[in-house]
């Protein structure tokens, strides 16, 4: 019984360390991503270890790190994504994973 209780405590401790924030893209400047979650802004540092994924109808697809950062920069420079594009960011102060939703090319 003690082993089970200890395992349960360890599970909740590790789950609590990784926070996921699904929100709306606000800005990306100087490797700092700002996302609006439930009306408040959260900032995450983006580095070379950050994993990027695209979520679509076909499931999750991995995106290379340089292409993910390039996509964030394009979202910032375009100006149209601010306040509209949905992102799911996992991590506390440093983003460990960023998921982009939709935005794929439409097939005719």
mmCIF file with all atom_site columns, C-alpha atoms in Angstrom:
data_model
loop_
_atom_site.group_PDB
_atom_site.id
_atom_site.type_symbol
_atom_site.label_atom_id
_atom_site.label_alt_id
_atom_site.label_comp_id
_atom_site.label_asym_id
_atom_site.label_entity_id
_atom_site.label_seq_id
_atom_site.pdbx_PDB_ins_code
_atom_site.Cartn_x
_atom_site.Cartn_y
_atom_site.Cartn_z
_atom_site.occupancy
_atom_site.B_iso_or_equiv
_atom_site.pdbx_formal_charge
_atom_site.auth_seq_id
_atom_site.auth_comp_id
_atom_site.auth_asym_id
_atom_site.auth_atom_id
_atom_site.pdbx_PDB_model_num
ATOM 1   C CA . UNK A 1 1   ? 0.000  0.000  0.000   1.00 0.00 ? 1   UNK A CA 1
ATOM 2   C CA . UNK A 1 2   ? 2.854  2.390  0.794   1.00 0.00 ? 2   UNK A CA 1
ATOM 3   C CA . UNK A 1 3   ? 4.441  1.748  -2.598  1.00 0.00 ? 3   UNK A CA 1
ATOM 4   C CA . UNK A 1 4   ? 1.169  2.608  -4.314  1.00 0.00 ? 4   UNK A CA 1
ATOM 5   C CA . UNK A 1 5   ? 0.795  5.829  -2.317  1.00 0.00 ? 5   UNK A CA 1
ATOM 6   C CA . UNK A 1 6   ? 4.394  6.811  -3.081  1.00 0.00 ? 6   UNK A CA 1
ATOM 7   C CA . UNK A 1 7   ? 3.881  6.107  -6.787  1.00 0.00 ? 7   UNK A CA 1
ATOM 8   C CA . UNK A 1 8   ? 0.714  8.224  -6.811  1.00 0.00 ? 8   UNK A CA 1
ATOM 9   C CA . UNK A 1 9   ? 2.517  11.141 -5.136  1.00 0.00 ? 9   UNK A CA 1
ATOM 10  C CA . UNK A 1 10  ? 5.392  10.890 -7.636  1.00 0.00 ? 10  UNK A CA 1
ATOM 11  C CA . UNK A 1 11  ? 2.917  10.865 -10.532 1.00 0.00 ? 11  UNK A CA 1
ATOM 12  C CA . UNK A 1 12  ? 1.132  14.000 -9.352  1.00 0.00 ? 12  UNK A CA 1
ATOM 13  C CA . UNK A 1 13  ? 4.446  15.761 -8.681  1.00 0.00 ? 13  UNK A CA 1
ATOM 14  C CA . UNK A 1 14  ? 5.749  15.166 -12.218 1.00 0.00 ? 14  UNK A CA 1
ATOM 15  C CA . UNK A 1 15  ? 2.441  16.067 -13.843 1.00 0.00 ? 15  UNK A CA 1
ATOM 16  C CA . UNK A 1 16  ? 2.351  19.299 -11.854 1.00 0.00 ? 16  UNK A CA 1
ATOM 17  C CA . UNK A 1 17  ? 5.801  20.325 -13.102 1.00 0.00 ? 17  UNK A CA 1
ATOM 18  C CA . UNK A 1 18  ? 4.745  20.377 -16.732 1.00 0.00 ? 18  UNK A CA 1
ATOM 19  C CA . UNK A 1 19  ? 2.120  23.002 -17.402 1.00 0.00 ? 19  UNK A CA 1
ATOM 20  C CA . UNK A 1 20  ? 0.315  23.313 -20.690 1.00 0.00 ? 20  UNK A CA 1
ATOM 21  C CA . UNK A 1 21  ? -1.257 26.560 -21.796 1.00 0.00 ? 21  UNK A CA 1
ATOM 22  C CA . UNK A 1 22  ? -3.644 26.601 -24.728 1.00 0.00 ? 22  UNK A CA 1
ATOM 23  C CA . UNK A 1 23  ? -4.136 30.161 -25.758 1.00 0.00 ? 23  UNK A CA 1
ATOM 24  C CA . UNK A 1 24  ? -4.047 32.816 -28.437 1.00 0.00 ? 24  UNK A CA 1
ATOM 25  C CA . UNK A 1 25  ? -0.795 34.039 -30.020 1.00 0.00 ? 25  UNK A CA 1
ATOM 26  C CA . UNK A 1 26  ? 0.032  37.595 -29.010 1.00 0.00 ? 26  UNK A CA 1
ATOM 27  C CA . UNK A 1 27  ? 3.669  38.234 -29.954 1.00 0.00 ? 27  UNK A CA 1
ATOM 28  C CA . UNK A 1 28  ? 7.130  36.756 -30.514 1.00 0.00 ? 28  UNK A CA 1
ATOM 29  C CA . UNK A 1 29  ? 10.190 38.960 -30.011 1.00 0.00 ? 29  UNK A CA 1
ATOM 30  C CA . UNK A 1 30  ? 13.775 38.187 -28.960 1.00 0.00 ? 30  UNK A CA 1
ATOM 31  C CA . UNK A 1 31  ? 13.028 34.461 -28.472 1.00 0.00 ? 31  UNK A CA 1
ATOM 32  C CA . UNK A 1 32  ? 10.162 35.255 -26.065 1.00 0.00 ? 32  UNK A CA 1
ATOM 33  C CA . UNK A 1 33  ? 6.695  33.986 -26.979 1.00 0.00 ? 33  UNK A CA 1
ATOM 34  C CA . UNK A 1 34  ? 3.671  35.728 -25.447 1.00 0.00 ? 34  UNK A CA 1
ATOM 35  C CA . UNK A 1 35  ? 0.353  33.861 -25.377 1.00 0.00 ? 35  UNK A CA 1
ATOM 36  C CA . UNK A 1 36  ? -2.975 35.081 -23.974 1.00 0.00 ? 36  UNK A CA 1
ATOM 37  C CA . UNK A 1 37  ? -4.494 32.382 -21.743 1.00 0.00 ? 37  UNK A CA 1
ATOM 38  C CA . UNK A 1 38  ? -7.851 33.006 -20.051 1.00 0.00 ? 38  UNK A CA 1
ATOM 39  C CA . UNK A 1 39  ? -7.505 36.773 -20.420 1.00 0.00 ? 39  UNK A CA 1
ATOM 40  C CA . UNK A 1 40  ? -3.971 37.057 -19.017 1.00 0.00 ? 40  UNK A CA 1
ATOM 41  C CA . UNK A 1 41  ? -0.641 37.079 -20.851 1.00 0.00 ? 41  UNK A CA 1
ATOM 42  C CA . UNK A 1 42  ? 1.936  34.331 -20.272 1.00 0.00 ? 42  UNK A CA 1
ATOM 43  C CA . UNK A 1 43  ? 5.483  34.502 -21.585 1.00 0.00 ? 43  UNK A CA 1
ATOM 44  C CA . UNK A 1 44  ? 7.665  31.558 -22.551 1.00 0.00 ? 44  UNK A CA 1
ATOM 45  C CA . UNK A 1 45  ? 11.308 31.521 -23.618 1.00 0.00 ? 45  UNK A CA 1
ATOM 46  C CA . UNK A 1 46  ? 11.892 29.615 -26.877 1.00 0.00 ? 46  UNK A CA 1
ATOM 47  C CA . UNK A 1 47  ? 15.272 27.909 -27.363 1.00 0.00 ? 47  UNK A CA 1
ATOM 48  C CA . UNK A 1 48  ? 16.933 25.244 -29.525 1.00 0.00 ? 48  UNK A CA 1
ATOM 49  C CA . UNK A 1 49  ? 15.449 22.456 -27.386 1.00 0.00 ? 49  UNK A CA 1
ATOM 50  C CA . UNK A 1 50  ? 11.848 23.548 -27.990 1.00 0.00 ? 50  UNK A CA 1
ATOM 51  C CA . UNK A 1 51  ? 9.865  20.990 -30.012 1.00 0.00 ? 51  UNK A CA 1
ATOM 52  C CA . UNK A 1 52  ? 7.289  22.186 -32.540 1.00 0.00 ? 52  UNK A CA 1
ATOM 53  C CA . UNK A 1 53  ? 4.262  20.288 -33.865 1.00 0.00 ? 53  UNK A CA 1
ATOM 54  C CA . UNK A 1 54  ? 1.406  21.021 -36.236 1.00 0.00 ? 54  UNK A CA 1
ATOM 55  C CA . UNK A 1 55  ? -2.005 19.660 -35.263 1.00 0.00 ? 55  UNK A CA 1
ATOM 56  C CA . UNK A 1 56  ? -4.411 18.936 -38.091 1.00 0.00 ? 56  UNK A CA 1
ATOM 57  C CA . UNK A 1 57  ? -6.971 16.447 -39.349 1.00 0.00 ? 57  UNK A CA 1
ATOM 58  C CA . UNK A 1 58  ? -4.257 13.848 -39.965 1.00 0.00 ? 58  UNK A CA 1
ATOM 59  C CA . UNK A 1 59  ? -2.863 14.101 -36.419 1.00 0.00 ? 59  UNK A CA 1
ATOM 60  C CA . UNK A 1 60  ? 0.295  15.685 -35.039 1.00 0.00 ? 60  UNK A CA 1
ATOM 61  C CA . UNK A 1 61  ? 3.237  16.307 -37.356 1.00 0.00 ? 61  UNK A CA 1
ATOM 62  C CA . UNK A 1 62  ? 6.698  17.213 -36.093 1.00 0.00 ? 62  UNK A CA 1
ATOM 63  C CA . UNK A 1 63  ? 8.153  20.485 -37.354 1.00 0.00 ? 63  UNK A CA 1
ATOM 64  C CA . UNK A 1 64  ? 11.936 21.086 -37.306 1.00 0.00 ? 64  UNK A CA 1
ATOM 65  C CA . UNK A 1 65  ? 13.038 23.621 -34.683 1.00 0.00 ? 65  UNK A CA 1
ATOM 66  C CA . UNK A 1 66  ? 14.312 26.189 -37.196 1.00 0.00 ? 66  UNK A CA 1
ATOM 67  C CA . UNK A 1 67  ? 11.050 26.004 -39.190 1.00 0.00 ? 67  UNK A CA 1
ATOM 68  C CA . UNK A 1 68  ? 8.986  26.402 -36.005 1.00 0.00 ? 68  UNK A CA 1
ATOM 69  C CA . UNK A 1 69  ? 10.906 29.508 -34.972 1.00 0.00 ? 69  UNK A CA 1
ATOM 70  C CA . UNK A 1 70  ? 10.608 30.801 -38.545 1.00 0.00 ? 70  UNK A CA 1
ATOM 71  C CA . UNK A 1 71  ? 6.838  30.294 -38.352 1.00 0.00 ? 71  UNK A CA 1
ATOM 72  C CA . UNK A 1 72  ? 6.634  32.257 -35.082 1.00 0.00 ? 72  UNK A CA 1
ATOM 73  C CA . UNK A 1 73  ? 8.641  35.087 -36.664 1.00 0.00 ? 73  UNK A CA 1
ATOM 74  C CA . UNK A 1 74  ? 6.339  35.066 -39.697 1.00 0.00 ? 74  UNK A CA 1
ATOM 75  C CA . UNK A 1 75  ? 3.284  35.212 -37.423 1.00 0.00 ? 75  UNK A CA 1
ATOM 76  C CA . UNK A 1 76  ? 4.793  38.234 -35.672 1.00 0.00 ? 76  UNK A CA 1
ATOM 77  C CA . UNK A 1 77  ? 5.826  40.093 -38.838 1.00 0.00 ? 77  UNK A CA 1
ATOM 78  C CA . UNK A 1 78  ? 2.552  39.421 -40.667 1.00 0.00 ? 78  UNK A CA 1
ATOM 79  C CA . UNK A 1 79  ? 0.479  40.973 -37.918 1.00 0.00 ? 79  UNK A CA 1
ATOM 80  C CA . UNK A 1 80  ? -2.649 39.037 -38.887 1.00 0.00 ? 80  UNK A CA 1
ATOM 81  C CA . UNK A 1 81  ? -2.055 36.166 -36.433 1.00 0.00 ? 81  UNK A CA 1
ATOM 82  C CA . UNK A 1 82  ? -1.921 38.333 -33.320 1.00 0.00 ? 82  UNK A CA 1
ATOM 83  C CA . UNK A 1 83  ? -5.089 37.715 -31.342 1.00 0.00 ? 83  UNK A CA 1
ATOM 84  C CA . UNK A 1 84  ? -6.300 34.961 -33.688 1.00 0.00 ? 84  UNK A CA 1
ATOM 85  C CA . UNK A 1 85  ? -3.881 32.031 -34.012 1.00 0.00 ? 85  UNK A CA 1
ATOM 86  C CA . UNK A 1 86  ? -4.274 29.254 -31.436 1.00 0.00 ? 86  UNK A CA 1
ATOM 87  C CA . UNK A 1 87  ? -1.202 27.709 -29.832 1.00 0.00 ? 87  UNK A CA 1
ATOM 88  C CA . UNK A 1 88  ? -0.715 25.018 -27.204 1.00 0.00 ? 88  UNK A CA 1
ATOM 89  C CA . UNK A 1 89  ? 2.473  25.714 -25.248 1.00 0.00 ? 89  UNK A CA 1
ATOM 90  C CA . UNK A 1 90  ? 3.910  23.168 -22.798 1.00 0.00 ? 90  UNK A CA 1
ATOM 91  C CA . UNK A 1 91  ? 6.446  24.282 -20.209 1.00 0.00 ? 91  UNK A CA 1
ATOM 92  C CA . UNK A 1 92  ? 6.842  26.559 -17.234 1.00 0.00 ? 92  UNK A CA 1
ATOM 93  C CA . UNK A 1 93  ? 9.092  29.500 -18.127 1.00 0.00 ? 93  UNK A CA 1
ATOM 94  C CA . UNK A 1 94  ? 10.818 27.838 -21.066 1.00 0.00 ? 94  UNK A CA 1
ATOM 95  C CA . UNK A 1 95  ? 8.628  26.301 -23.759 1.00 0.00 ? 95  UNK A CA 1
ATOM 96  C CA . UNK A 1 96  ? 9.382  22.599 -24.173 1.00 0.00 ? 96  UNK A CA 1
ATOM 97  C CA . UNK A 1 97  ? 6.742  22.075 -26.872 1.00 0.00 ? 97  UNK A CA 1
ATOM 98  C CA . UNK A 1 98  ? 4.666  24.398 -29.060 1.00 0.00 ? 98  UNK A CA 1
ATOM 99  C CA . UNK A 1 99  ? 1.711  23.079 -31.068 1.00 0.00 ? 99  UNK A CA 1
ATOM 100 C CA . UNK A 1 100 ? 0.265  25.058 -33.977 1.00 0.00 ? 100 UNK A CA 1
ATOM 101 C CA . UNK A 1 101 ? -3.398 24.445 -34.836 1.00 0.00 ? 101 UNK A CA 1
ATOM 102 C CA . UNK A 1 102 ? -4.746 24.485 -38.411 1.00 0.00 ? 102 UNK A CA 1
ATOM 103 C CA . UNK A 1 103 ? -3.363 26.870 -40.951 1.00 0.00 ? 103 UNK A CA 1
ATOM 104 C CA . UNK A 1 104 ? -2.522 24.142 -43.420 1.00 0.00 ? 104 UNK A CA 1
ATOM 105 C CA . UNK A 1 105 ? -2.801 24.518 -47.170 1.00 0.00 ? 105 UNK A CA 1
ATOM 106 C CA . UNK A 1 106 ? -6.290 23.977 -48.522 1.00 0.00 ? 106 UNK A CA 1
ATOM 107 C CA . UNK A 1 107 ? -6.754 21.322 -51.157 1.00 0.00 ? 107 UNK A CA 1
ATOM 108 C CA . UNK A 1 108 ? -8.943 22.115 -54.174 1.00 0.00 ? 108 UNK A CA 1
#
